[in-house]
mmCIF file of C-alpha atoms and ligand atoms in Angstrom:
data_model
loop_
_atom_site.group_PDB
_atom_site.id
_atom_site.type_symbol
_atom_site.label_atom_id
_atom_site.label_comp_id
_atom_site.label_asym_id
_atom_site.label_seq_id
_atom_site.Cartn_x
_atom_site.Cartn_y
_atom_site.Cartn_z
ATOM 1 C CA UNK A 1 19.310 27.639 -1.318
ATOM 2 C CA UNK A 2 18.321 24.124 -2.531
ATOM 3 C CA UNK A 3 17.329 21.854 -0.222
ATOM 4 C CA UNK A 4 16.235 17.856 -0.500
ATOM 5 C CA UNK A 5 14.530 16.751 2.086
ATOM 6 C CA UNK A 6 14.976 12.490 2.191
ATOM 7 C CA UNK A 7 11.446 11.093 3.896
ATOM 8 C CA UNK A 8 9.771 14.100 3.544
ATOM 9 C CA UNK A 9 6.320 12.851 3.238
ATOM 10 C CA UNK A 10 6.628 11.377 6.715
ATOM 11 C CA UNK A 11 6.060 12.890 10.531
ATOM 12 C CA UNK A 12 8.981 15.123 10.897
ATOM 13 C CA UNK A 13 10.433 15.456 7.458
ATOM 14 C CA UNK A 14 6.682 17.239 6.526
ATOM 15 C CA UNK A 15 7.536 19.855 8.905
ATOM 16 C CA UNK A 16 11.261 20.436 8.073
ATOM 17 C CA UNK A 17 9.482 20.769 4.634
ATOM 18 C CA UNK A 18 7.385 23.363 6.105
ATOM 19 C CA UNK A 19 10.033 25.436 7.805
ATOM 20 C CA UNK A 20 12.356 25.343 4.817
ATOM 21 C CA UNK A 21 9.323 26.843 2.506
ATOM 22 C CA UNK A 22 8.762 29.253 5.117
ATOM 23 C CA UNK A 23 12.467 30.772 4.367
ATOM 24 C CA UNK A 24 12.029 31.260 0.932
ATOM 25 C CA UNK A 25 13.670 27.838 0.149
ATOM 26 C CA UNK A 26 14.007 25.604 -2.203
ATOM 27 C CA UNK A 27 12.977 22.049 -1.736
ATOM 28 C CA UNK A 28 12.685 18.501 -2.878
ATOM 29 C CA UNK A 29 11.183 15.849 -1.407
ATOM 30 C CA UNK A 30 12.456 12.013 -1.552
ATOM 31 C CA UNK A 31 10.308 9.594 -0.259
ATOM 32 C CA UNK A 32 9.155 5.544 -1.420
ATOM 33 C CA UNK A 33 5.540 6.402 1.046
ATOM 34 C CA UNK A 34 6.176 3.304 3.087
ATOM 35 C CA UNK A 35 5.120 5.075 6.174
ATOM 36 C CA UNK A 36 4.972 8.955 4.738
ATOM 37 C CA UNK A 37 1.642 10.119 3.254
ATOM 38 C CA UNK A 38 1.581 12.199 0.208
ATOM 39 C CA UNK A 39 -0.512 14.703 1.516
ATOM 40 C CA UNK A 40 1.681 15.678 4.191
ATOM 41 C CA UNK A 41 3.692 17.297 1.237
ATOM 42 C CA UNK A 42 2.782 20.783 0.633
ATOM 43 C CA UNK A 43 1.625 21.710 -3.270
ATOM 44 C CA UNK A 44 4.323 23.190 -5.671
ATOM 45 C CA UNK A 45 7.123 20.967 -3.942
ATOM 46 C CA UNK A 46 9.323 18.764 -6.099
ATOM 47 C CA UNK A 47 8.203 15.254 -5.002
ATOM 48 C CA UNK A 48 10.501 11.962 -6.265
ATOM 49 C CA UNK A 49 8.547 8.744 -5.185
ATOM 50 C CA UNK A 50 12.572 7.014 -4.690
ATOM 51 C CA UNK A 51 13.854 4.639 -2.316
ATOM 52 C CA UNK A 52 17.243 5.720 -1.326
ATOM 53 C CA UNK A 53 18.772 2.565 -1.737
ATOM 54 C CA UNK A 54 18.584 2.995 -5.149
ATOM 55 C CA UNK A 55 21.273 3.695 -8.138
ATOM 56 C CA UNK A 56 17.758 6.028 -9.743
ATOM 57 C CA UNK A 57 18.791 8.420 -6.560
ATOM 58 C CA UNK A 58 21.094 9.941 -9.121
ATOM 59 C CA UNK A 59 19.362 11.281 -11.072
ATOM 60 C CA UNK A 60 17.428 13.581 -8.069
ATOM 61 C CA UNK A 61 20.774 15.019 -7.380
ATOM 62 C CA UNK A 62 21.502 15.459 -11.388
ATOM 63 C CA UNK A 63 18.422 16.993 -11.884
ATOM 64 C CA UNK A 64 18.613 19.519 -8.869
ATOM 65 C CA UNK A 65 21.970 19.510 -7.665
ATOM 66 C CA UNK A 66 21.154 20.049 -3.963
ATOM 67 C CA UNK A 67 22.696 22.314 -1.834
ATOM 68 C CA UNK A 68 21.547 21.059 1.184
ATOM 69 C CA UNK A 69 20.545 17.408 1.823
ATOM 70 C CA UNK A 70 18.363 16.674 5.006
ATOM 71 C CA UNK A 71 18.386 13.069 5.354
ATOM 72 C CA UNK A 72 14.990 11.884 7.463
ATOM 73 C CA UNK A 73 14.277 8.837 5.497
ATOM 74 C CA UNK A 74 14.651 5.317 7.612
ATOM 75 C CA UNK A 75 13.393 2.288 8.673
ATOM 76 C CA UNK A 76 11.813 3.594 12.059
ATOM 77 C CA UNK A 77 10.540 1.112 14.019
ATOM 78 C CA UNK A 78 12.858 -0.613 16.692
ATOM 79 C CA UNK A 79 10.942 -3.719 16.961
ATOM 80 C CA UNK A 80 11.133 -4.261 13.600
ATOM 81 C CA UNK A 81 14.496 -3.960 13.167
ATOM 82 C CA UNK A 82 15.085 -7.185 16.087
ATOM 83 C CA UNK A 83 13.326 -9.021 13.675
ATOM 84 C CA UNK A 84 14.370 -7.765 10.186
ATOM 85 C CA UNK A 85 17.807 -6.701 11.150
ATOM 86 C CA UNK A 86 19.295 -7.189 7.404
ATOM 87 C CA UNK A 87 16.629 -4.745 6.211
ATOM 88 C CA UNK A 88 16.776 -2.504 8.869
ATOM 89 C CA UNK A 89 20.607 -1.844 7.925
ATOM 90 C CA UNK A 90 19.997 -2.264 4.254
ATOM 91 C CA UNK A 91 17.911 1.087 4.736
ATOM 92 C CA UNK A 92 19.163 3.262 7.378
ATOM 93 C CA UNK A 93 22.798 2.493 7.390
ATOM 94 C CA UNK A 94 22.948 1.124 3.126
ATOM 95 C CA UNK A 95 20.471 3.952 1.918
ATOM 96 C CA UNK A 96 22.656 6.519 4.246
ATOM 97 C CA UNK A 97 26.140 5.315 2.617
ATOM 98 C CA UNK A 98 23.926 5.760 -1.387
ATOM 99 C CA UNK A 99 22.968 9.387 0.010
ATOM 100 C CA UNK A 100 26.491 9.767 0.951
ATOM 101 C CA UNK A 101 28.237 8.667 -2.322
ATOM 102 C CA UNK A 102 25.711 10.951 -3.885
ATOM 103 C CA UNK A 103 26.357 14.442 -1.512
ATOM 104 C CA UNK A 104 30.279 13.884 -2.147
ATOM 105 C CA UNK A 105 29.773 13.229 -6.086
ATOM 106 C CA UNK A 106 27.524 16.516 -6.314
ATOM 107 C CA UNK A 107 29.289 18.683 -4.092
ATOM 108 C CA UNK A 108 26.727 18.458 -1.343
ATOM 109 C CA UNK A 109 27.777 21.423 1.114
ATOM 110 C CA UNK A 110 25.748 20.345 4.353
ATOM 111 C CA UNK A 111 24.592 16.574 5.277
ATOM 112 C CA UNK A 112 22.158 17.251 8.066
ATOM 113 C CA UNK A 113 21.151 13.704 9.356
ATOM 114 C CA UNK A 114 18.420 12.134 11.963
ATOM 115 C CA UNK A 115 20.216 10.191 14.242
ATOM 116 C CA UNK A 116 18.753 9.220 17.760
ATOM 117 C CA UNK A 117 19.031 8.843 21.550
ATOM 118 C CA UNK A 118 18.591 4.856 20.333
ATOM 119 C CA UNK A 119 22.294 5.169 19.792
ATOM 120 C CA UNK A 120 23.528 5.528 23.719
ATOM 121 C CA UNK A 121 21.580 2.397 24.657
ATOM 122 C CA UNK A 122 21.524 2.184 28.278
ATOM 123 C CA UNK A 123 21.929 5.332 30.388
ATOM 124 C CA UNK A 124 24.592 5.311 32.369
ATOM 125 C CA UNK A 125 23.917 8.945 33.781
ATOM 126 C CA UNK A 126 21.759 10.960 33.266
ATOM 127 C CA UNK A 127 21.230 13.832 31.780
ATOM 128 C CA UNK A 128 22.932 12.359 28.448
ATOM 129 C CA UNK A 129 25.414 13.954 27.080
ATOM 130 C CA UNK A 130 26.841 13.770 23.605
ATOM 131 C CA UNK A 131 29.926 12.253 25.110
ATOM 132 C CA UNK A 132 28.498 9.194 27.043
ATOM 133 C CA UNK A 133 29.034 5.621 25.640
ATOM 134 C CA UNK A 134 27.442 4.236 22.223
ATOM 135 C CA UNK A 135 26.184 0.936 23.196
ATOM 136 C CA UNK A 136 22.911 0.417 21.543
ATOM 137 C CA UNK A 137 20.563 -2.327 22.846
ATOM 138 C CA UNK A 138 18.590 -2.934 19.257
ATOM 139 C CA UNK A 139 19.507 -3.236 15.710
ATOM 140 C CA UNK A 140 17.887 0.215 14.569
ATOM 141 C CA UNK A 141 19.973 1.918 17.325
ATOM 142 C CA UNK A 142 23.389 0.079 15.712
ATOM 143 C CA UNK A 143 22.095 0.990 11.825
ATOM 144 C CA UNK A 144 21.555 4.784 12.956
ATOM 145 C CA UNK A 145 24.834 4.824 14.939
ATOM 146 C CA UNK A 146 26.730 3.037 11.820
ATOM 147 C CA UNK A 147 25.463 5.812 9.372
ATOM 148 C CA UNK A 148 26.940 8.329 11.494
ATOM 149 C CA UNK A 149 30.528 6.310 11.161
ATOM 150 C CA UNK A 150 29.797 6.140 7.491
ATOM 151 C CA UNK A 151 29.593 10.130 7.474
ATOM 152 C CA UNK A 152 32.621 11.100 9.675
ATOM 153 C CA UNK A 153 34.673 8.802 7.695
ATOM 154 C CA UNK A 154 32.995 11.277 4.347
ATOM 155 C CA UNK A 155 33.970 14.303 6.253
ATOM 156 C CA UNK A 156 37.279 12.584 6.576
ATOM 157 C CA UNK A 157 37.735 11.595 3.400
ATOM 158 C CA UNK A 158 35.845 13.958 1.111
ATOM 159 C CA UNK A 159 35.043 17.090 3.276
ATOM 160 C CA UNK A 160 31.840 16.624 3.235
ATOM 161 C CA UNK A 161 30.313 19.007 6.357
ATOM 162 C CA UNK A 162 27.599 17.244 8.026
ATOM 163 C CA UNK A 163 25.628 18.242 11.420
ATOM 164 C CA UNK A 164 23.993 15.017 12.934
ATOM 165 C CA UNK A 165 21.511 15.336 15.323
ATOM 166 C CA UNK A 166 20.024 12.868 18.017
ATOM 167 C CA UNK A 167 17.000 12.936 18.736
ATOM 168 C CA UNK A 168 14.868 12.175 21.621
ATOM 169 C CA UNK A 169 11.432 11.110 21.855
ATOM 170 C CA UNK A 170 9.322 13.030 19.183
ATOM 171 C CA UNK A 171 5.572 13.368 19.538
ATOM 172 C CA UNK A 172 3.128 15.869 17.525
ATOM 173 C CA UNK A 173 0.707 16.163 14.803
ATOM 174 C CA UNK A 174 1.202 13.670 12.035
ATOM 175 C CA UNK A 175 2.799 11.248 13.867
ATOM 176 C CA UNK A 176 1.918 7.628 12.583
ATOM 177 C CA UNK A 177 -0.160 6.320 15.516
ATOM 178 C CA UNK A 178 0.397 2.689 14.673
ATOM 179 C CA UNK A 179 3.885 2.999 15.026
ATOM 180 C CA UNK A 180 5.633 1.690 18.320
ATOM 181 C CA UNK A 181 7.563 4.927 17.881
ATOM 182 C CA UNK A 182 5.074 6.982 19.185
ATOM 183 C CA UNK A 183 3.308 6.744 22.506
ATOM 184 C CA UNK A 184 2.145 10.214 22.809
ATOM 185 C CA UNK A 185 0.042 9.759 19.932
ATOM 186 C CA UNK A 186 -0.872 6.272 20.405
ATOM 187 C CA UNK A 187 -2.304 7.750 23.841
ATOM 188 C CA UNK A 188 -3.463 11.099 22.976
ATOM 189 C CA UNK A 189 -6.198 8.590 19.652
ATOM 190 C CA UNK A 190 -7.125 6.671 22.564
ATOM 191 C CA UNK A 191 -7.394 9.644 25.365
ATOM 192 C CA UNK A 192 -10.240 11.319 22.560
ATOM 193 C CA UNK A 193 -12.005 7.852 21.463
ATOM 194 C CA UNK A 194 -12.248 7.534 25.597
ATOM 195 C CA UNK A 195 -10.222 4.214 25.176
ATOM 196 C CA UNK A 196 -8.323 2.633 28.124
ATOM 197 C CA UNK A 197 -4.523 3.127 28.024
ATOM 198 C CA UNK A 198 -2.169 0.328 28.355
ATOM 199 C CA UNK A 199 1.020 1.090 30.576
ATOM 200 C CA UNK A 200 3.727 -1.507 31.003
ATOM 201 C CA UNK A 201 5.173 -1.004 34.587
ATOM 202 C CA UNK A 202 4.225 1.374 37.013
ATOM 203 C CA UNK A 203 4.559 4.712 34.504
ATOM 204 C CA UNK A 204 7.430 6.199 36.123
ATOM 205 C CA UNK A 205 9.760 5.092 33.306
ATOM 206 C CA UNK A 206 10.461 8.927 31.692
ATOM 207 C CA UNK A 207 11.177 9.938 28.742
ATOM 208 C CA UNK A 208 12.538 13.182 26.746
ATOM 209 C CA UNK A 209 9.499 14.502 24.536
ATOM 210 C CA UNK A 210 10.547 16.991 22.467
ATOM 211 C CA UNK A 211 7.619 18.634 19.914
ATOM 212 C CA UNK A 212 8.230 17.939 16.331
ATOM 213 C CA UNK A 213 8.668 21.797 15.082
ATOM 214 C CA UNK A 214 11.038 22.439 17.639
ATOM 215 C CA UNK A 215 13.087 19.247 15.853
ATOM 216 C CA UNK A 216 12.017 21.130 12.566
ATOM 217 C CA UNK A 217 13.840 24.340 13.313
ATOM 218 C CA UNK A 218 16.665 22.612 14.644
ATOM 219 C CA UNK A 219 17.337 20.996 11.113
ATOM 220 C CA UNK A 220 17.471 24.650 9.633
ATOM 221 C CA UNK A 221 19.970 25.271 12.592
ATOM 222 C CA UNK A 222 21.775 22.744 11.326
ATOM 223 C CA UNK A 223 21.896 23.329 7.466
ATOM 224 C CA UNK A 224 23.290 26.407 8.538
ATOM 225 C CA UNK A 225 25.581 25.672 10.547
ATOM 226 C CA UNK A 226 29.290 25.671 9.104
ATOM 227 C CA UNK A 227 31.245 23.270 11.682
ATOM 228 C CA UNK A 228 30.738 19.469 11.495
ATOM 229 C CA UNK A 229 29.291 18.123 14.774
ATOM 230 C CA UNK A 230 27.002 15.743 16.557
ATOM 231 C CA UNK A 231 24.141 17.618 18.470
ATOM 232 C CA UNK A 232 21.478 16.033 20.884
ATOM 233 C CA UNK A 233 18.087 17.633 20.790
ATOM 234 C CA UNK A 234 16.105 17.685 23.387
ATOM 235 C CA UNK A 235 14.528 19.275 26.293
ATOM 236 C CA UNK A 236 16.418 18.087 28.513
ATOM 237 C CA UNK A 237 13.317 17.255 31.010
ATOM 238 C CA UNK A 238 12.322 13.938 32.060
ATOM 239 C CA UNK A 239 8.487 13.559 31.823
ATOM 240 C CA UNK A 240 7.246 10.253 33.251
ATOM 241 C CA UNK A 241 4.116 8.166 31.321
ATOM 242 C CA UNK A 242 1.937 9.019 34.248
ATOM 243 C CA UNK A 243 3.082 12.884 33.898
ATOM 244 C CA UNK A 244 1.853 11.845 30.263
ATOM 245 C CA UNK A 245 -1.353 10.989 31.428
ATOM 246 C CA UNK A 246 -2.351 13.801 33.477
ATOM 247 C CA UNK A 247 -1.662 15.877 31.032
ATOM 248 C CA UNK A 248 -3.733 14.352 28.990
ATOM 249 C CA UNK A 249 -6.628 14.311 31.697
ATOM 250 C CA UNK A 250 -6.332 18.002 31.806
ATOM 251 C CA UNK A 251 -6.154 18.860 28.407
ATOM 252 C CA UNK A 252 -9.085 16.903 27.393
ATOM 253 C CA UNK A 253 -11.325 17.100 30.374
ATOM 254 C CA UNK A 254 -11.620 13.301 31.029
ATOM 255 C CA UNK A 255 -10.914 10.788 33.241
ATOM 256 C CA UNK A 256 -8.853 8.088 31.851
ATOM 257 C CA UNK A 257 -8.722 4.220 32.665
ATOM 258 C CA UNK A 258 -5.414 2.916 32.517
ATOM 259 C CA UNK A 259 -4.710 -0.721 32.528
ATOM 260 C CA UNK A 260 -1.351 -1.184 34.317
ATOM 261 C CA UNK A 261 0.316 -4.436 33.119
ATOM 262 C CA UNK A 262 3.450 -5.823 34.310
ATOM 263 C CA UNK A 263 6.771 -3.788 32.864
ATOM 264 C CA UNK A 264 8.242 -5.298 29.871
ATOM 265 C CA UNK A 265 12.034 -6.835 29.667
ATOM 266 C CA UNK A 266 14.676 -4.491 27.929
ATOM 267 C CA UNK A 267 12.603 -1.612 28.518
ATOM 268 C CA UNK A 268 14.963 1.862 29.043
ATOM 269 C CA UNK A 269 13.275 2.860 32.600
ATOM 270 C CA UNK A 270 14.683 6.574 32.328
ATOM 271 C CA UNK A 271 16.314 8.733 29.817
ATOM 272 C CA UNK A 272 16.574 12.411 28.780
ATOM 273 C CA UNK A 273 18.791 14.168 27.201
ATOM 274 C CA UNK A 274 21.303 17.493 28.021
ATOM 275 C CA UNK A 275 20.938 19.794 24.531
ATOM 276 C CA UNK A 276 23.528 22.454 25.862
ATOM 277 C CA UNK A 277 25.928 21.692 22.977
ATOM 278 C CA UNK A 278 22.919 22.484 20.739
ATOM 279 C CA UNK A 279 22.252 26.007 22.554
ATOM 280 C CA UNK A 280 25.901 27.014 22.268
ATOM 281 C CA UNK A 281 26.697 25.983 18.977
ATOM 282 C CA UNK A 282 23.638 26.140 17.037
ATOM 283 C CA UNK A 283 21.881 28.586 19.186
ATOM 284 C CA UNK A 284 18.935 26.408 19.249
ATOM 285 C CA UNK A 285 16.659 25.491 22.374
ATOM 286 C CA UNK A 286 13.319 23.567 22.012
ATOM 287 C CA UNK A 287 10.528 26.411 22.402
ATOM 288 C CA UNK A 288 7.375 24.255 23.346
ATOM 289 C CA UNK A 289 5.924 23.817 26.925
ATOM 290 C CA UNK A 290 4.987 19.991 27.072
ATOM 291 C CA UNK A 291 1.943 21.260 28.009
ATOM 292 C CA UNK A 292 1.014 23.261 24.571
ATOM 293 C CA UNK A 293 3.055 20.829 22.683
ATOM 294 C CA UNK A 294 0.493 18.346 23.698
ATOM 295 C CA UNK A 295 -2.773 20.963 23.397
ATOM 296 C CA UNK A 296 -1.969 20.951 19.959
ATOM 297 C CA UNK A 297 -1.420 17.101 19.129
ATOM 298 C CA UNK A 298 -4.553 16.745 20.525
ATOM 299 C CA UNK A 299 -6.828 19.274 18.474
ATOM 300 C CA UNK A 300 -4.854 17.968 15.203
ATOM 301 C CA UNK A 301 -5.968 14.703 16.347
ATOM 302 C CA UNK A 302 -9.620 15.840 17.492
ATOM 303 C CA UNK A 303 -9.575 17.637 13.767
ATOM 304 C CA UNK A 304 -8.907 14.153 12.336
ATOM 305 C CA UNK A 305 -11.418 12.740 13.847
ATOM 306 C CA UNK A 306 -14.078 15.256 13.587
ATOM 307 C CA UNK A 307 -13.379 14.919 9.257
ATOM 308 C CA UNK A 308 -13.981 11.272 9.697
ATOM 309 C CA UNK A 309 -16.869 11.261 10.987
ATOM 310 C CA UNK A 310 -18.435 13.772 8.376
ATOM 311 C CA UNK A 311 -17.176 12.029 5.561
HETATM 312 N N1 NAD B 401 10.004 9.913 15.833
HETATM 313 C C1 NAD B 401 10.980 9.868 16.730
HETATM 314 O O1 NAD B 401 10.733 9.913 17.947
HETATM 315 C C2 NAD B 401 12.418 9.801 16.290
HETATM 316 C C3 NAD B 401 13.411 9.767 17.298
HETATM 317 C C4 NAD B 401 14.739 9.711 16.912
HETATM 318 C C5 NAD B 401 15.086 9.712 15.569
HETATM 319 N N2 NAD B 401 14.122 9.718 14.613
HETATM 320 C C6 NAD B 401 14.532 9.719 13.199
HETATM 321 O O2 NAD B 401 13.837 10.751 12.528
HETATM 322 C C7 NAD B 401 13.661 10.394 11.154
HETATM 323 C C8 NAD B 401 12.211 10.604 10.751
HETATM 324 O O3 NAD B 401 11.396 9.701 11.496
HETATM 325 P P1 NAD B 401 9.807 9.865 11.658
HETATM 326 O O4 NAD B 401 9.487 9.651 13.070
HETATM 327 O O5 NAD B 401 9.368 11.094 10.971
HETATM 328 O O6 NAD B 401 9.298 8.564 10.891
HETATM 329 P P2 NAD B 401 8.390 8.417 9.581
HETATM 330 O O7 NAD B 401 8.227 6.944 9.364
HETATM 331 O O8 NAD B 401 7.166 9.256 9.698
HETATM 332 O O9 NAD B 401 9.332 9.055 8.468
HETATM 333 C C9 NAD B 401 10.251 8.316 7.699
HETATM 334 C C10 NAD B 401 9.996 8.646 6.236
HETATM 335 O O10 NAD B 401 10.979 7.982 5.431
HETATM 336 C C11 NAD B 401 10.340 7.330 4.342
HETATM 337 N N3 NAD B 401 11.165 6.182 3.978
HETATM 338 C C12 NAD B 401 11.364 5.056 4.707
HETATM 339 N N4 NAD B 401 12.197 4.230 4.039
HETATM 340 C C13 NAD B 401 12.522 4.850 2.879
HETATM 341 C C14 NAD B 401 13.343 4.496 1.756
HETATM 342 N N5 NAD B 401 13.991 3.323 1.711
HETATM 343 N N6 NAD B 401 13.449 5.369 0.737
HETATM 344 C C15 NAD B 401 12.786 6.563 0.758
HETATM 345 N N7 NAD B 401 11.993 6.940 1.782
HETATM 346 C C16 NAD B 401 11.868 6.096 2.831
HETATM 347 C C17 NAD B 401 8.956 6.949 4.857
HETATM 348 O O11 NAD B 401 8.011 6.758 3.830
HETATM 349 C C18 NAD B 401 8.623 8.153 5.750
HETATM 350 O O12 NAD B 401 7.972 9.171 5.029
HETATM 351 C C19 NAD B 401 14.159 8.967 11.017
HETATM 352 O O13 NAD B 401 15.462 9.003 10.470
HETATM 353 C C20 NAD B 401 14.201 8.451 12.448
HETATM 354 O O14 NAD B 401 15.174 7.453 12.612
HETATM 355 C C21 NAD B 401 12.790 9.762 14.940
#
């Protein structure tokens, strides 16, 4: 099977990339490195240095013809996207509708794209379910949810089979810690550099953190999987910023300062995610304890530094 992998260079496209070489697969990588690194791509992988809002797309998918397209690629951070909302949607929902155009010209058999939990804005209940209201609260959320409208109306239209799948919060190894995206690993740099940790509000806002291989095999569910459908994944568990913390205590044997500051407007105070629909239908369920999840982000991390400081 031939599979191109769209922002493969970045934090959770390198390990799809991973997991699809581990099966014996075939893969390409498209990426424009505007927050992926190079050498999160393995050696021997076809690498195209392409942003996917552009017409040279083509000629990836006339070169390889694709089987399988994993679309990762986006604009990522929410904060940008209430300030650069034209962009934002030029990218995620734009570059989505190119890839799109592209899958149904080449006979694309599976879509698999990275939507998020960005898309459900508020919470009305919780756990969320795949059938609670789309209302998001920031222009990334309303790009990611209007590529998903630009690939059921492709299924409608063109057959094109597609799996979407919303994620929650992702945290792991290769995570871009100067991101907004990612707290765990903005707190895990400062938890081993012994740096105080800023928390907006009292840190019992929660939050679904789901380890990035257990998103990883979820996309291979997904290519696989011969229904079209729209799939949280998640854990399902609500772990709170100060859960966060002591975890962090524990796994690194320190005692943290924390800075509490007051909570900041628009900030989601809870939120996780049911992933049932995922167990039945793809038979996938995330396989990493928080607490080894987090083990590991922190030696990757402790690795990092450790190279630094040699070189
Ligand atoms: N990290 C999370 O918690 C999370 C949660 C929900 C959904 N997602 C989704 O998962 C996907 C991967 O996100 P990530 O956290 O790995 O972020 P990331 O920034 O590490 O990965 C995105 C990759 O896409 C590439 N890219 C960006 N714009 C591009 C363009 N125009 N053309 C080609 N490549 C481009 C970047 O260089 C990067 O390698 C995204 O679609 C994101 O919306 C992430």
């Amino acid at each position: 099977m031939k599979v191109l992998v769209t922002g493969g260079a970045g934090f959770i496209g390198s390990f799809i990339v991973e997991e699809v070489m581990d099966r014996g697969w075939e893969v390409i990588v498209v990426d424009d490195l505007s927050t992926g690194n190079l050498s999160f791509v393995p050696e021997g992988v076809s690498f195209y240095n392409v942003d996917i809002c552009s017409p040279s797309l083509e000629h990836v998918f006339l070169l390889h013809n694709p089987d399988v397209v994993i679309h990762q690629a986006a604009q990522v951070s929410v904060e940008f996207s209430n300030h650069h909302p034209l962009k934002d949607c030029e990218i995620n929902a734009l570059g989505t509708l190119n890839i799109l155009k592209l899958c149904a010209k080449y006979n694309v058999s599976k879509l698999v794209y990275a939507s998020s939990a960005a898309v459900y804005g508020m919470a009305k209940e919780v756990p969320l379910t795949e059938e609670h209201n789309v209302l998001p609260i920031s222009f990334y959320g309303l790009s990611k949810y209007t590529a998903e409208q630009y690939i059921h109306l492709y299924h409608k239209l063109y057959g094109l089979s597609y799996t979407i799948l919303r994620y929650s919060n992702v945290y792991g190894m290769r995570q871009n810690m100067h991101s907004e995206a990612g707290v765990v690993s903005i707190f895990v740099n400062k938890a081993i550099n012994n740096q105080t940790l800023t928390v907006y509000g009292d840190g019992s806002q929660t939050r679904d953190f789901i380890f990035v291989r257990d998103i990883a095999k979820a996309n291979i569910q997904a290519a696989q999987y011969s229904g079209s459908e729209t799939f949280n994944i998640s854990t399902n568990q609500p772990i709170s910023l100060n859960d966060l913390i002591v975890e962090l205590q524990k796994s690194t044997n320190h005692l943290l300062e924390i800075d509490y500051k007051s909570a900041r407007t628009g900030d989601i105070k809870d939120s996780y995610l049911s992933y049932e629909l995922a167990n039945h239908l793809l038979e996938w369920e995330p396989q990493t304890s928080f607490e080894s999840g987090i083990k590991e982000t922190i030696a990757y991390y402790q690795s990092l530094v450790k190279i630094e400081k040699f070189v």
